[in-house]
Coordinates of C-alpha atoms and ligand atoms in Angstrom, one line a residue:
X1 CA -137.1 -91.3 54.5
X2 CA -133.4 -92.0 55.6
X3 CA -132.5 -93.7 58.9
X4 CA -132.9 -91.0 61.5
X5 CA -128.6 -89.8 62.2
X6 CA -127.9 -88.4 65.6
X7 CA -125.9 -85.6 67.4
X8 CA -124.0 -89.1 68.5
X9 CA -124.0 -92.7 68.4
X10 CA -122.2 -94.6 71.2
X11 CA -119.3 -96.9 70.4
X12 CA -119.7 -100.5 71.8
X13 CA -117.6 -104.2 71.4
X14 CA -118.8 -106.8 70.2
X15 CA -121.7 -108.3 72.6
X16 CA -119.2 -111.7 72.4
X17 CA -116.4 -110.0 73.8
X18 CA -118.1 -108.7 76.5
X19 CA -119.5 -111.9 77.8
X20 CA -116.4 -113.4 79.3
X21 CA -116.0 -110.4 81.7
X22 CA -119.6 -110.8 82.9
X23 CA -118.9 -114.8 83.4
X24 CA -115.3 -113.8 85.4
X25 CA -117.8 -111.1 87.6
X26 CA -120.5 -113.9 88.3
X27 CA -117.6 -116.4 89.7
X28 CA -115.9 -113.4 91.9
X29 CA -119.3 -112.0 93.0
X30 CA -117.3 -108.8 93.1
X31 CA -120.0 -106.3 92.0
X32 CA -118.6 -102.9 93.4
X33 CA -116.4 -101.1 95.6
X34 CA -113.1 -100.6 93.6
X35 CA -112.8 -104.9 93.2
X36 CA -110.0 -106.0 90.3
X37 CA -111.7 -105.0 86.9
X38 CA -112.0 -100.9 88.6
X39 CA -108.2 -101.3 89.5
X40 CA -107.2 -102.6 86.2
X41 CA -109.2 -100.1 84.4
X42 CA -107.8 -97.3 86.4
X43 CA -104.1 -99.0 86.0
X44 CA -104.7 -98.9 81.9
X45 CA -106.4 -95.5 81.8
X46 CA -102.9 -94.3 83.6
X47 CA -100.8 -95.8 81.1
X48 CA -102.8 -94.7 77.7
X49 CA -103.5 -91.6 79.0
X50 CA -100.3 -90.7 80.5
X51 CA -101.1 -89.5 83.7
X52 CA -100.4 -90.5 87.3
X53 CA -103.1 -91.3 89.5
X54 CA -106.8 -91.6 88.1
X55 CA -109.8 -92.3 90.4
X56 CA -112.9 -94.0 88.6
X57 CA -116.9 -92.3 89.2
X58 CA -120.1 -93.4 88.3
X59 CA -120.3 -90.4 86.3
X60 CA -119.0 -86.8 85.8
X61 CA -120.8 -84.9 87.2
X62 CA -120.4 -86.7 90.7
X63 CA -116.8 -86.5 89.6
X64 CA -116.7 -83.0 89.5
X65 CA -118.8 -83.0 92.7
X66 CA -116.2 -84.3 94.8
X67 CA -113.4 -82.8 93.2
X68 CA -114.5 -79.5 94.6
X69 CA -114.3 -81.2 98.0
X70 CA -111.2 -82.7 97.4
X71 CA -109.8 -79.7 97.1
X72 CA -111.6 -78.5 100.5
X73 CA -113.7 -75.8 99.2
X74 CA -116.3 -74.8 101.5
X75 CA -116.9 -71.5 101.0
X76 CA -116.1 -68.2 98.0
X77 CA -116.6 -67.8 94.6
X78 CA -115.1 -70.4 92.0
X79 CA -114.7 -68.6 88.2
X80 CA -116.2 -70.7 85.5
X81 CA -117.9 -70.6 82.3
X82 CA -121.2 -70.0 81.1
X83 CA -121.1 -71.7 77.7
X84 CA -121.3 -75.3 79.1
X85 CA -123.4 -78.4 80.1
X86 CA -125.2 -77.7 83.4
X87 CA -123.4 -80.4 84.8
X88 CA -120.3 -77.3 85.3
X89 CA -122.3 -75.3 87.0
X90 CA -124.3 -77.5 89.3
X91 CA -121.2 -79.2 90.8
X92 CA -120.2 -75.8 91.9
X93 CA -123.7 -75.1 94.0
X94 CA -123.8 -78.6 94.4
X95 CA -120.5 -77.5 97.4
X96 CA -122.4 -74.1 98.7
X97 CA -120.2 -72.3 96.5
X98 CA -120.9 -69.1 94.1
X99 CA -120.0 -69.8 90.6
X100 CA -119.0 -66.3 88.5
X101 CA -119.7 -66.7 85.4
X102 CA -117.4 -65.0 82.9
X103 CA -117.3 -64.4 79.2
X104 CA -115.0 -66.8 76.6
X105 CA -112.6 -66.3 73.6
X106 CA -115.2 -67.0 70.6
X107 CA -112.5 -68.4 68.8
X108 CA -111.5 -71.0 71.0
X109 CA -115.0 -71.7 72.8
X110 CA -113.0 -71.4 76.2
X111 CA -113.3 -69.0 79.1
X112 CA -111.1 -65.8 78.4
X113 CA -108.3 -65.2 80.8
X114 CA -108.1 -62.0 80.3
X115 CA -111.7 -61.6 81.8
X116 CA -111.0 -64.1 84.3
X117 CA -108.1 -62.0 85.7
X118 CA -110.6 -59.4 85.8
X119 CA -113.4 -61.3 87.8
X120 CA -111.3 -62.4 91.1
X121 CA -111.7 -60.6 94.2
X122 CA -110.8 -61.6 97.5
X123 CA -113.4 -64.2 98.0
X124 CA -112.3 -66.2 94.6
X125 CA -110.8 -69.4 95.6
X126 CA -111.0 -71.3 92.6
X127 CA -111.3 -71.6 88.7
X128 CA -113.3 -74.4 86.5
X129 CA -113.0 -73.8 83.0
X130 CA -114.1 -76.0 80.4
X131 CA -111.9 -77.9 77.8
X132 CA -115.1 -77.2 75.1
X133 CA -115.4 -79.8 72.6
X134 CA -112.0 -81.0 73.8
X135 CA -110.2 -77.5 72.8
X136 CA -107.8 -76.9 75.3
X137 CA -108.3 -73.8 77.5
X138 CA -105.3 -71.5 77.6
X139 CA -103.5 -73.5 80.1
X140 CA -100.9 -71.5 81.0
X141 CA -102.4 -68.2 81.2
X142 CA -105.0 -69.8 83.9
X143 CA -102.0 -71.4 85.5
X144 CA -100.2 -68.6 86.0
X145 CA -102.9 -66.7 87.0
X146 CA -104.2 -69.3 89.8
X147 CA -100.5 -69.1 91.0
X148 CA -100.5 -65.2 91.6
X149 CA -103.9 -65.0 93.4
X150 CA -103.3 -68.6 95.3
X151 CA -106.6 -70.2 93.6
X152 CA -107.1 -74.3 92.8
X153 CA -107.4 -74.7 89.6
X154 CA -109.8 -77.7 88.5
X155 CA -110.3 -78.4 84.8
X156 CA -113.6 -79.9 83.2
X157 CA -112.5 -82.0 81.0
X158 CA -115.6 -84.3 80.3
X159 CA -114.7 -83.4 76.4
X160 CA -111.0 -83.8 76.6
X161 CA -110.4 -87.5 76.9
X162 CA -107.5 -88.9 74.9
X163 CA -106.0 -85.4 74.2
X164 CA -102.6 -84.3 74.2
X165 CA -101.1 -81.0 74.3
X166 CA -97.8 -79.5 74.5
X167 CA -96.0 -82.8 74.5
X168 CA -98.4 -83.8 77.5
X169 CA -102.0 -85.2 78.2
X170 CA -104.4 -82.1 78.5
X171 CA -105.3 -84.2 81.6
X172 CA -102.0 -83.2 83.6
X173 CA -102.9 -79.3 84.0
X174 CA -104.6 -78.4 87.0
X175 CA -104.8 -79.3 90.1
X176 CA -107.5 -81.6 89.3
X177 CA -109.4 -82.7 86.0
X178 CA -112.5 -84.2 85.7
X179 CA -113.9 -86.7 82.7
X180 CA -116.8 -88.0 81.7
X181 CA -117.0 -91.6 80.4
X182 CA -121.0 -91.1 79.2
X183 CA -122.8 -92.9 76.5
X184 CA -122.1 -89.7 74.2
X185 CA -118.4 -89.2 75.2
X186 CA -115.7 -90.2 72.6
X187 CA -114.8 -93.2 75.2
X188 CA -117.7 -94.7 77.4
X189 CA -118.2 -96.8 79.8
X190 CA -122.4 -96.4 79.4
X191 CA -122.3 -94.0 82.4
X192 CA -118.4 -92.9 84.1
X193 CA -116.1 -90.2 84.7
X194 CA -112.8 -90.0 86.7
X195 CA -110.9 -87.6 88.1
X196 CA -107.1 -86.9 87.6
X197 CA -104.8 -86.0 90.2
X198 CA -101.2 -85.5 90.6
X199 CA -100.4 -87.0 94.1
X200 CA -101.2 -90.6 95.9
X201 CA -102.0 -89.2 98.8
X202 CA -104.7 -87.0 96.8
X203 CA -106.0 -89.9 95.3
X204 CA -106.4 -92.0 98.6
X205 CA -108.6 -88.7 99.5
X206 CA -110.8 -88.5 96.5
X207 CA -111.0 -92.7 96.7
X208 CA -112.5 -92.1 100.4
X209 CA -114.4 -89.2 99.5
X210 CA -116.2 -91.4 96.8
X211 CA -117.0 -93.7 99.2
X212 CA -119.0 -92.2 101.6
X213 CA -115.5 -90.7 103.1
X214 CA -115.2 -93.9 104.6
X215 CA -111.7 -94.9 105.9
X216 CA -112.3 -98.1 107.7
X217 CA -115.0 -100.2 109.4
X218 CA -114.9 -97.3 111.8
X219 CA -114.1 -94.4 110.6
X220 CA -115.1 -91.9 108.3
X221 CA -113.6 -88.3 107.8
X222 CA -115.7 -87.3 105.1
X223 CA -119.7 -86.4 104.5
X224 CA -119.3 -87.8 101.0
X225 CA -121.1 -89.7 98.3
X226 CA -121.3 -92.9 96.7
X227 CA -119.2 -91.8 93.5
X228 CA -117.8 -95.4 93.0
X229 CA -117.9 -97.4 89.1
X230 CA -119.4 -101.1 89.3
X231 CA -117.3 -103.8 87.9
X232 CA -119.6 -104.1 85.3
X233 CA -118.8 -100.7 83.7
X234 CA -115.1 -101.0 84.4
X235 CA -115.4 -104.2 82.1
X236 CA -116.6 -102.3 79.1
X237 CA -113.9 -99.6 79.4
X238 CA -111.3 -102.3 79.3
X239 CA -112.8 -103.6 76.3
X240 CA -112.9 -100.0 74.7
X241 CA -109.6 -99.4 75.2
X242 CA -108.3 -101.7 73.2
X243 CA -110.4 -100.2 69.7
X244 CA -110.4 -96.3 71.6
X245 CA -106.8 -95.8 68.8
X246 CA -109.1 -96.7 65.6
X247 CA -112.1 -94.8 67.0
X248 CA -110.3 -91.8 67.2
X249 CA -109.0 -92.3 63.6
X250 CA -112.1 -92.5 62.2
X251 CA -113.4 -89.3 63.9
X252 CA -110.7 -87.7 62.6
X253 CA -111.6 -88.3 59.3
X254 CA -115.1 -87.4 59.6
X255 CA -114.0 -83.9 60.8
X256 CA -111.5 -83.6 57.7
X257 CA -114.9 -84.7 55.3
X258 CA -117.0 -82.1 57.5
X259 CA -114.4 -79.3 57.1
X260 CA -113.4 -80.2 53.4
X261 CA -117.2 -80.1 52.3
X262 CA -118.5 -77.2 54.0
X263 CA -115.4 -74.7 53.1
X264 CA -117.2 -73.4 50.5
X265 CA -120.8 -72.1 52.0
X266 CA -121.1 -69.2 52.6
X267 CA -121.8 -68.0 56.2
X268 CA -121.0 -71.1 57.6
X269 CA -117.5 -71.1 59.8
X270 CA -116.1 -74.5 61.6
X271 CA -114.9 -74.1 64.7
X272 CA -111.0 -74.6 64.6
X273 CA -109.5 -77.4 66.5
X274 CA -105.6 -76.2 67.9
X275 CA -103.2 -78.4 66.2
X276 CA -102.4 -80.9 69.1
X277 CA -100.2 -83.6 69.6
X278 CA -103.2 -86.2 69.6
X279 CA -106.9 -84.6 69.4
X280 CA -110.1 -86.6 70.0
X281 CA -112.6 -85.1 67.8
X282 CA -115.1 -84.6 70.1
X283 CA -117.6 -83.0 68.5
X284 CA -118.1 -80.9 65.2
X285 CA -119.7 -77.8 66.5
X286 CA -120.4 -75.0 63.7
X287 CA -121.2 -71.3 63.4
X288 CA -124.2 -70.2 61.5
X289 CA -123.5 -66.2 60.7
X290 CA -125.9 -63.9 59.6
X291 CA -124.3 -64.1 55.7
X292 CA -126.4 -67.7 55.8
X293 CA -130.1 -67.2 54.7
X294 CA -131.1 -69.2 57.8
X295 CA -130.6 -68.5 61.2
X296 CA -129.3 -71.2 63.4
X297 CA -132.6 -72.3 64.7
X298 CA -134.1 -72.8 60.7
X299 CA -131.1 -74.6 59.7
X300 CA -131.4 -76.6 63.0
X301 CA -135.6 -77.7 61.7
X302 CA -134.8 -78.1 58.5
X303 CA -132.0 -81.0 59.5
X304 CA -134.6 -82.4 61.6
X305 CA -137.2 -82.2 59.1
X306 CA -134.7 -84.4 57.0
X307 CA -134.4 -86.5 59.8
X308 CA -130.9 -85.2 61.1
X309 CA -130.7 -84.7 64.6
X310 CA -128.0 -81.7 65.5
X311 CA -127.4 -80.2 68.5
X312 CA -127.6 -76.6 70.5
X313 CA -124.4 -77.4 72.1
X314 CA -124.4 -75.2 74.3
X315 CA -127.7 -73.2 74.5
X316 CA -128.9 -72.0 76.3
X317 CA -126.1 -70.1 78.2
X318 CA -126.1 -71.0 82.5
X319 CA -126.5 -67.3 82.4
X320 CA -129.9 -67.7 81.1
X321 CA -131.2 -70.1 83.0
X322 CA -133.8 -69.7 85.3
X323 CA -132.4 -71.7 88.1
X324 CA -129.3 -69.5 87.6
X325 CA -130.8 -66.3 87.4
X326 CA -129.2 -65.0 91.0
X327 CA -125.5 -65.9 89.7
X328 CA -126.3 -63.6 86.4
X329 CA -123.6 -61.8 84.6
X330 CA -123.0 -60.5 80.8
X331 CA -121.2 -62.3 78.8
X332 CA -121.8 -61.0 74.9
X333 CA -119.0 -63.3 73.2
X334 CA -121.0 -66.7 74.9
X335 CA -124.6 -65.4 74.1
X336 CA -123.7 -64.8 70.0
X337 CA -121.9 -68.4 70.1
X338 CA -124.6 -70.1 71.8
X339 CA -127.4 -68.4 69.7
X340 CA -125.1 -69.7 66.4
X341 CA -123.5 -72.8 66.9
X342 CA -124.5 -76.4 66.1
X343 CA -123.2 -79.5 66.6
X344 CA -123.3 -81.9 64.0
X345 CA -123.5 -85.4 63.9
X346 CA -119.9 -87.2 64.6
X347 CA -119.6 -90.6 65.5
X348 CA -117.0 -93.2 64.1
X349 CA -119.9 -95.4 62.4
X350 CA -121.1 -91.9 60.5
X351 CA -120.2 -92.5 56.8
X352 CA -119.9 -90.6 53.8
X353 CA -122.3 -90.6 52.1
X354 CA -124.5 -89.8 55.7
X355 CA -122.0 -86.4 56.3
X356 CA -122.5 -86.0 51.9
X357 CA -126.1 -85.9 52.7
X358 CA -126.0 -83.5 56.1
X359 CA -123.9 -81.1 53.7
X360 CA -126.0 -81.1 51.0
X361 CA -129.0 -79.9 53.5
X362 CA -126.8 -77.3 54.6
X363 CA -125.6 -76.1 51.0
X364 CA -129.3 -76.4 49.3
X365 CA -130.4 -73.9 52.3
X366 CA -127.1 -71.6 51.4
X367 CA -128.6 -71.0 47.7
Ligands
T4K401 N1 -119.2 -81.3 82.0 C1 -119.4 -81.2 80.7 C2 -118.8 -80.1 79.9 C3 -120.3 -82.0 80.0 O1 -120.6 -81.9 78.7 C4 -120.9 -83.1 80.7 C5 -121.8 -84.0 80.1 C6 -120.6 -83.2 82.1 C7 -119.7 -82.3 82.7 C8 -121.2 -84.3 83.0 O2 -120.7 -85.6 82.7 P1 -121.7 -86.8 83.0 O3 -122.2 -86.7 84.4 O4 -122.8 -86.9 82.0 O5 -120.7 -88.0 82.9 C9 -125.6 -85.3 76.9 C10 -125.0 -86.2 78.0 O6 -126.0 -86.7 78.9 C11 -124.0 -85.5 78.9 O7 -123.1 -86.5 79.4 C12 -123.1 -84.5 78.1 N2 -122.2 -83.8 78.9 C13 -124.0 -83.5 77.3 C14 -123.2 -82.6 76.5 O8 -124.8 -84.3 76.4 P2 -128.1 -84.7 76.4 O9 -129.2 -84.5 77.3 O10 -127.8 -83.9 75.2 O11 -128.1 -86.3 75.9 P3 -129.2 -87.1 75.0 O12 -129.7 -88.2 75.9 O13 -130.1 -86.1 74.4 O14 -128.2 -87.8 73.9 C15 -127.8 -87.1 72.7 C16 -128.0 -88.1 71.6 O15 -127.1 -89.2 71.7 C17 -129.3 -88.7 71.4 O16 -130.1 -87.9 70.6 C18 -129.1 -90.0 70.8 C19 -127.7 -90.4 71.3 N3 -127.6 -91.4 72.3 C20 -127.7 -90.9 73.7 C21 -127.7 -91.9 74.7 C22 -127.8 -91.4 76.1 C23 -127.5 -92.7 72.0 O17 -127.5 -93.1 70.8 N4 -127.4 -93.6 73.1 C24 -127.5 -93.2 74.4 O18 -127.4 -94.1 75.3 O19 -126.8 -84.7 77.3

């Protein structure tokens, strides 16, 4: 039997490299609390990425967390999507506030702006779509319509790191994004996320607010977590920075071998990345239809039984989640996707003859 090939592998430097950055921590004793390596990290993230201001996390989904706050929402209903990581959703009960969920565009993966015009009332104060798969969202349709109705606009972008659109990081729309820097994210950090804002007196509030709200020794204006990145993580994301360019060359090319190989089967569809400026690859979700012999759940066993382990990204819907069931809503374009897709494995050490072999599963099922 063949090595077992996951959904994801992460991306790490050399163990060599690494050591010098743990030698110039143990001399500082600067563990935590935004010390040099965090402020370098956040002053290179800036530059590659081409944004502004960044603010480092421990994570994500704290990210998203305080971005909510940031933005001083305390009470109403914030318009997001149900085909998503729980992480989405949780930050937005997380503040005491009512998530809506509403349907997406099944071509695009994204939340449907047509149906979020439809969903605001007068207790809507914001909307947190998702970047799926780092696909951009319809950016200016959302922007427009947070404009006419007065509504923040935050952007989850834990997929979306290192793309560019319209001449522009996808980072820069929004009032707010939010990444994720996780083990299984396209740049990592072992655990990290960030949040990208447009103003430095913003970022002085989400650096307090991720800091207990803490303003000095004696005050503090915020009731606020500890959102803060040690210096050890802020040391690997220096370090995978300077390969993140040939990482996401390689990706690219395992999506080209992905979409070249599997043209040809029969009732299997790859999702379609937008043609962007730069694109990160992110993940290689596809769409089992009912012209394949085996639903998505068969094909999904018979990888594993050949010791490939896909992915239900994203299934089940928030919508049908338990813990969700008071926020319920339909939302028919989600449910299909979400009871057909499958993510694939896509990492930059995946090679041919592993994606040859994942096809061939596919393709001997298709016959
Ligand atoms: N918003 C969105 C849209 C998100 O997708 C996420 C996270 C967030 C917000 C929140 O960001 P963070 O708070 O996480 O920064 C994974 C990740 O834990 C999660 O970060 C991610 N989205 C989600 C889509 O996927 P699981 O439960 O599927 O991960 P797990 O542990 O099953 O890992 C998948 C595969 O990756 C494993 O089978 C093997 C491989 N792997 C995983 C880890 C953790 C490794 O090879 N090494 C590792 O260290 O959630």
């Amino acid at each position: 039997m063949n090595e077992p090939i996951y959904v994801t592998q992460p991306v790490l430097p050399e163990l060599a490299e690494f050591i010098p950055y743990l030698e110039q921590i143990w001399k500082n004793k600067i563990l935590t609390n935004c010390g040099p390596l965090h402020q370098q990290l956040e002053k290179e993230l800036c530059e590659y990425l081409g944004v502004d201001y960044i603010s480092l996390f421990n994570n994500g989904t704290i990210a998203l967390v305080t971005a909510l706050q940031a933005l001083g929402l305390e009470q109403g209903e914030v318009i997001t999507t149900p085909y998503t990581f729980v992480a989405t959703a949780h930050s937005i009960v997380w503040n005491k506030l009512t998530p809506v969920f509403v349907d997406i565009d099944p071509e695009t993966s994204n939340i449907d702006p047509k149906k979020v015009e439809k969903a605001i009332t007068a207790k809507t104060v914001a909307i947190l779509p998702v970047h799926c798969y780092g696909i951009p969202c319809e950016v200016e349709q959302l922007q427009a319509l947070a404009n006419k109705h007065s509504l923040k606009l935050i952007y989850d972008a834990a997929h979306a790191f290192g793309c560019e659109y319209q001449g522009q990081s996808l980072l820069n729309y929004g009032d707010l994004s939010v990444i994720s820097f996780h083990a299984t994210k396209v740049f990592n950090t072992f655990e990290g996320g960030a949040i990208i804002c447009h103003t430095a007196e913003m970022k002085q509030r989400i650096d307090r607010l991720k800091n207990f709200g803490i303003v000095d020794e004696t005050t503090v204006d915020g009731i606020s977590l500890n959102g803060k990145l040690s210096e050890v993580h802020s040391a690997l994301g220096l370090l995978q920075l300077k390969t993140i360019d040939k990482t996401l060359e390689a990706r690219q090319k395992i999506d080209e071998n992905y979409r070249n190989f599997l043209q040809n089967i029969d009732g299997i569809k790859c999702i379609s990345r937008l043609h962007l400026e730069k694109d990160n690859y992110s993940y290689f979700p596809i769409v089992i239809s009912e012209r394949y012999p085996l639903s998505r759940d068969e094909l999904f066993e018979k990888l594993k039984a050949n010791n490939v382990f896909a992915r239900k990204y994203f299934y089940p819907l928030m919508t049908d989640l338990n813990v969700y069931q008071q926020f319920k809503s339909e939302a028919p374009n989600a449910k299909q996707l979400s009871e057909q897709v499958l993510c694939l494995p896509m990492y930059p050490t995946l090679i041919i003859e592993q994606i040859q072999m994942i096809v061939d599963v596919i393709q001997e099922c298709a016959k």
